[in-house]
């Protein structure tokens, strides 16, 4: 043990302590000899610090962390030297400490006796080391007692120059040691017990220390990783990125949190992901000594996040599919909607093939057993190329009909109704394809193919399930669209079968008509309307014009329309007045919804207290009867839109016909209005679909319709180059007028059926009518034959003379025998020859079969045999009996009157 002087002149010791000035002092020679070796020990350039300490230890030494102080005890047991560090630990300046009894100053009274014994042993020349509790000096102005502390003291005996025994004491603050122990334990816990990978990186960016967790991941022991850099653990690109980040952390001190790093670990081919936190580490003096690396394996978390993101994406895709697929109820449109959803969010290319048999309307498509039936490509979408796409074989163009080979994956998917994954061809664009059958209600309706190109992720099990769900949803919508299309076509066929076939013809009228069913692109494509029109030829070259609209849509409305139209034709043949026809139709409409028909409906009306469970059928109808001889037209209206009349040289106007109540309501009679129509006038009957839609209210549509009929502009295709004004609607071709109206108005909304019936008045010429009054006397029969012969010869109808004379004599004879009042004979020539015999009697002739022994009763039988048609009708002043003969040369064979007479016997 080296000895140091107990007393010397005031100077600085390496520990930072200050010696008190000695009583006797040292000689200058001794002082210089003592200072010389000490100066030789100091590094060049070391100078005392501002607080009186030399910085003789390098930065980062243990003294930066441990508080060490020293003082010396003289032979008298009193402090004779007191360092600056001792001042910091004990809180007593040197001027007070020198000369103090350390036992009395720092030890509690109950421990002083033992302390005195230890001091005696120390001064006797014994070393001692131990932990000494001491009391801090009193603090505060009022002398408050200080606290207690612990100090680890190392006492080394020494001698003075006179040879007296003294001691040097080195003191360490135990609190600092305990804190260091705690920090070491925490550091050991991080490096030895932490579940996270921990590295201590030196300023050269090499591993200084690694913990067990890090070593367990990358192999070896923690010591094996000393001196390595990040290039030893990460791929080049990632390593360079992390290296630059660590240099920035080391230079700036800015921490990095949750930095994601990707790499591989020994013994595993899978890619791993880590989240690392970097922060700069400092020494006790605040000098940067490296970087701390704390890494967490987030591979499972990343996989779970990807799964969650994929689940959210798939759910969003399903939600989008539910919102976008199946809005149109059209087969091709529904298929395109499916591809709009999946490309490019789910795949890069996609196609939809539907069975050709289903598209053609077959109930069960052929070839389902082997999956090789003909299919048609109805939709194609691509995010990378517009070229046709095919898994195997030649590409299939959009709209082409093809079939899959029996052993192909697509045919197997159709055959088994299970999806198949098809790998892409070498050198091709496609990486993999999912062939998913489209199954609806246990029926395969087609095949959807979803493909991903090279560079995209391959299809997984979750993708397969999603593709099956998307295809199933689209298949249900496509099957519904197929069923709707089938029902729509059937309803349309039914409805068209109930409308007049071809172009209707009428005597004294030029007829043009249009019927437009509701568009299949609307919200209710399978539901046809109940609109109808009809042109019915009546006796006497009269014509009934009918337009009606059953409220509602679908087969129910179409069937009700058919029943009403049949009833109208039946009632028209009875030659009832228009108001009577509508009255009978009203009763029929009220009985359509009742189980027992009209009679049950009438009885139910008498029991208002009972619940009416019958279905209500309502309809509007306008019924008009036109007489081509008088050019007078009688109208009756049941809640329908008013007819429009365009007279020559006048603007179009709506006729004031009392609308009445719709058919099926009942309770009110219908009124009639008779209007004389000038030659060349145009009459238009229509349904509300022509003049009303969501975008155009009824009043606006009616004004537009009237304006279209009044507008003198010619329809497109009739441009005149001579500068003359185009003809008005009342003079140009009636077909062109219909086209002009439909093109002018908003007729493409598809919300309702449209029926338009137009008739131009062409009355019978005066020379085509023969009218004679006959008195009630037997000679009138001969006169009637003479009038008929003369008129037919004037019309150049000599082949009809004999037959006409015979039938006229029969009718006039019946009028004389069974009728009343004046007799009137009228011959009408148009497309046929019509003969009418009028009288004031109300009794209708009744045809009966005469027995072989009867001498009479065969007159009406003879009329039925020789004429094309015959009948009788009531008139305001009696009745009219008529018959009709076809004109010669019209492809008809006339019956010989003699043979007809013989056939009666």
mmCIF file of N, CA, C and O in Angstrom, residues 24 54 58 130 148 152 268 304 320 361 375 437 446 482 491 494-495 586 698 719 736 749 803:
data_model
loop_
_atom_site.group_PDB
_atom_site.id
_atom_site.type_symbol
_atom_site.label_atom_id
_atom_site.label_comp_id
_atom_site.label_asym_id
_atom_site.label_seq_id
_atom_site.Cartn_x
_atom_site.Cartn_y
_atom_site.Cartn_z
ATOM 1 N N UNK A 24 3.036 22.725 9.248
ATOM 2 C CA UNK A 24 4.454 23.004 9.106
ATOM 3 C C UNK A 24 4.833 23.255 7.685
ATOM 4 O O UNK A 24 5.829 23.919 7.410
ATOM 5 N N UNK A 54 -9.154 18.145 -12.355
ATOM 6 C CA UNK A 54 -8.538 17.762 -13.619
ATOM 7 C C UNK A 54 -9.348 16.668 -14.296
ATOM 8 O O UNK A 54 -9.794 15.737 -13.636
ATOM 9 N N UNK A 58 -10.814 9.314 -19.369
ATOM 10 C CA UNK A 58 -11.505 9.520 -20.647
ATOM 11 C C UNK A 58 -13.003 9.582 -20.453
ATOM 12 O O UNK A 58 -13.548 9.053 -19.484
ATOM 13 N N UNK A 130 -16.404 -1.124 5.043
ATOM 14 C CA UNK A 130 -17.757 -1.420 5.466
ATOM 15 C C UNK A 130 -18.733 -0.321 5.065
ATOM 16 O O UNK A 130 -18.356 0.711 4.537
ATOM 17 N N UNK A 148 -30.810 10.530 6.941
ATOM 18 C CA UNK A 148 -29.764 9.527 7.041
ATOM 19 C C UNK A 148 -29.430 9.014 5.656
ATOM 20 O O UNK A 148 -30.257 9.007 4.766
ATOM 21 N N UNK A 152 -20.348 3.560 1.638
ATOM 22 C CA UNK A 152 -19.377 2.468 1.710
ATOM 23 C C UNK A 152 -17.995 3.109 1.838
ATOM 24 O O UNK A 152 -17.580 3.864 0.952
ATOM 25 N N UNK A 268 -35.588 -20.839 -42.897
ATOM 26 C CA UNK A 268 -36.980 -20.601 -43.309
ATOM 27 C C UNK A 268 -36.983 -19.856 -44.635
ATOM 28 O O UNK A 268 -36.244 -18.883 -44.810
ATOM 29 N N UNK A 304 -52.398 -11.320 -40.405
ATOM 30 C CA UNK A 304 -53.763 -11.080 -39.925
ATOM 31 C C UNK A 304 -54.332 -9.793 -40.497
ATOM 32 O O UNK A 304 -55.520 -9.715 -40.832
ATOM 33 N N UNK A 320 -70.960 -4.126 -53.051
ATOM 34 C CA UNK A 320 -71.053 -3.475 -54.359
ATOM 35 C C UNK A 320 -71.797 -4.355 -55.346
ATOM 36 O O UNK A 320 -72.595 -3.868 -56.155
ATOM 37 N N UNK A 361 -84.574 -19.402 -74.846
ATOM 38 C CA UNK A 361 -85.865 -19.575 -74.183
ATOM 39 C C UNK A 361 -86.187 -20.988 -73.793
ATOM 40 O O UNK A 361 -87.290 -21.248 -73.295
ATOM 41 N N UNK A 375 -72.489 -22.569 -75.680
ATOM 42 C CA UNK A 375 -72.611 -21.388 -74.835
ATOM 43 C C UNK A 375 -72.272 -20.168 -75.683
ATOM 44 O O UNK A 375 -71.577 -20.267 -76.695
ATOM 45 N N UNK A 437 -68.766 -22.121 -62.137
ATOM 46 C CA UNK A 437 -70.110 -22.291 -62.727
ATOM 47 C C UNK A 437 -71.100 -21.352 -62.058
ATOM 48 O O UNK A 437 -71.018 -21.074 -60.860
ATOM 49 N N UNK A 446 -74.573 -20.958 -66.690
ATOM 50 C CA UNK A 446 -73.430 -20.497 -67.472
ATOM 51 C C UNK A 446 -72.152 -20.653 -66.686
ATOM 52 O O UNK A 446 -72.092 -21.340 -65.653
ATOM 53 N N UNK A 482 -83.928 -14.129 -67.044
ATOM 54 C CA UNK A 482 -84.428 -15.076 -68.058
ATOM 55 C C UNK A 482 -85.911 -15.348 -67.850
ATOM 56 O O UNK A 482 -86.702 -15.365 -68.812
ATOM 57 N N UNK A 491 -96.454 -12.770 -72.238
ATOM 58 C CA UNK A 491 -97.500 -11.762 -72.066
ATOM 59 C C UNK A 491 -97.646 -10.901 -73.307
ATOM 60 O O UNK A 491 -98.756 -10.524 -73.697
ATOM 61 N N UNK A 494 -99.467 -12.871 -75.873
ATOM 62 C CA UNK A 494 -100.896 -12.876 -75.547
ATOM 63 C C UNK A 494 -101.530 -11.547 -75.893
ATOM 64 O O UNK A 494 -102.609 -11.490 -76.495
ATOM 65 N N UNK A 495 -100.856 -10.483 -75.527
ATOM 66 C CA UNK A 495 -101.440 -9.164 -75.774
ATOM 67 C C UNK A 495 -101.553 -8.887 -77.267
ATOM 68 O O UNK A 495 -102.582 -8.385 -77.735
ATOM 69 N N UNK A 586 -119.260 -1.980 -68.451
ATOM 70 C CA UNK A 586 -119.093 -1.658 -67.046
ATOM 71 C C UNK A 586 -119.559 -2.817 -66.171
ATOM 72 O O UNK A 586 -118.895 -3.182 -65.192
ATOM 73 N N UNK A 698 -99.381 15.172 -67.654
ATOM 74 C CA UNK A 698 -100.431 14.906 -68.628
ATOM 75 C C UNK A 698 -100.791 16.154 -69.434
ATOM 76 O O UNK A 698 -100.916 16.079 -70.668
ATOM 77 N N UNK A 719 -88.341 15.839 -97.115
ATOM 78 C CA UNK A 719 -87.781 17.145 -97.439
ATOM 79 C C UNK A 719 -88.134 17.517 -98.872
ATOM 80 O O UNK A 719 -87.927 16.744 -99.809
ATOM 81 N N UNK A 736 -97.382 8.460 -92.221
ATOM 82 C CA UNK A 736 -96.376 9.478 -91.895
ATOM 83 C C UNK A 736 -96.809 10.314 -90.691
ATOM 84 O O UNK A 736 -95.975 10.737 -89.883
ATOM 85 N N UNK A 749 -89.865 6.470 -73.261
ATOM 86 C CA UNK A 749 -89.662 6.338 -71.821
ATOM 87 C C UNK A 749 -89.884 4.910 -71.366
ATOM 88 O O UNK A 749 -89.328 4.475 -70.356
ATOM 89 N N UNK A 803 -129.232 -12.308 -107.828
ATOM 90 C CA UNK A 803 -129.184 -12.601 -106.393
ATOM 91 C C UNK A 803 -129.746 -11.441 -105.585
ATOM 92 O O UNK A 803 -130.526 -11.629 -104.638
#
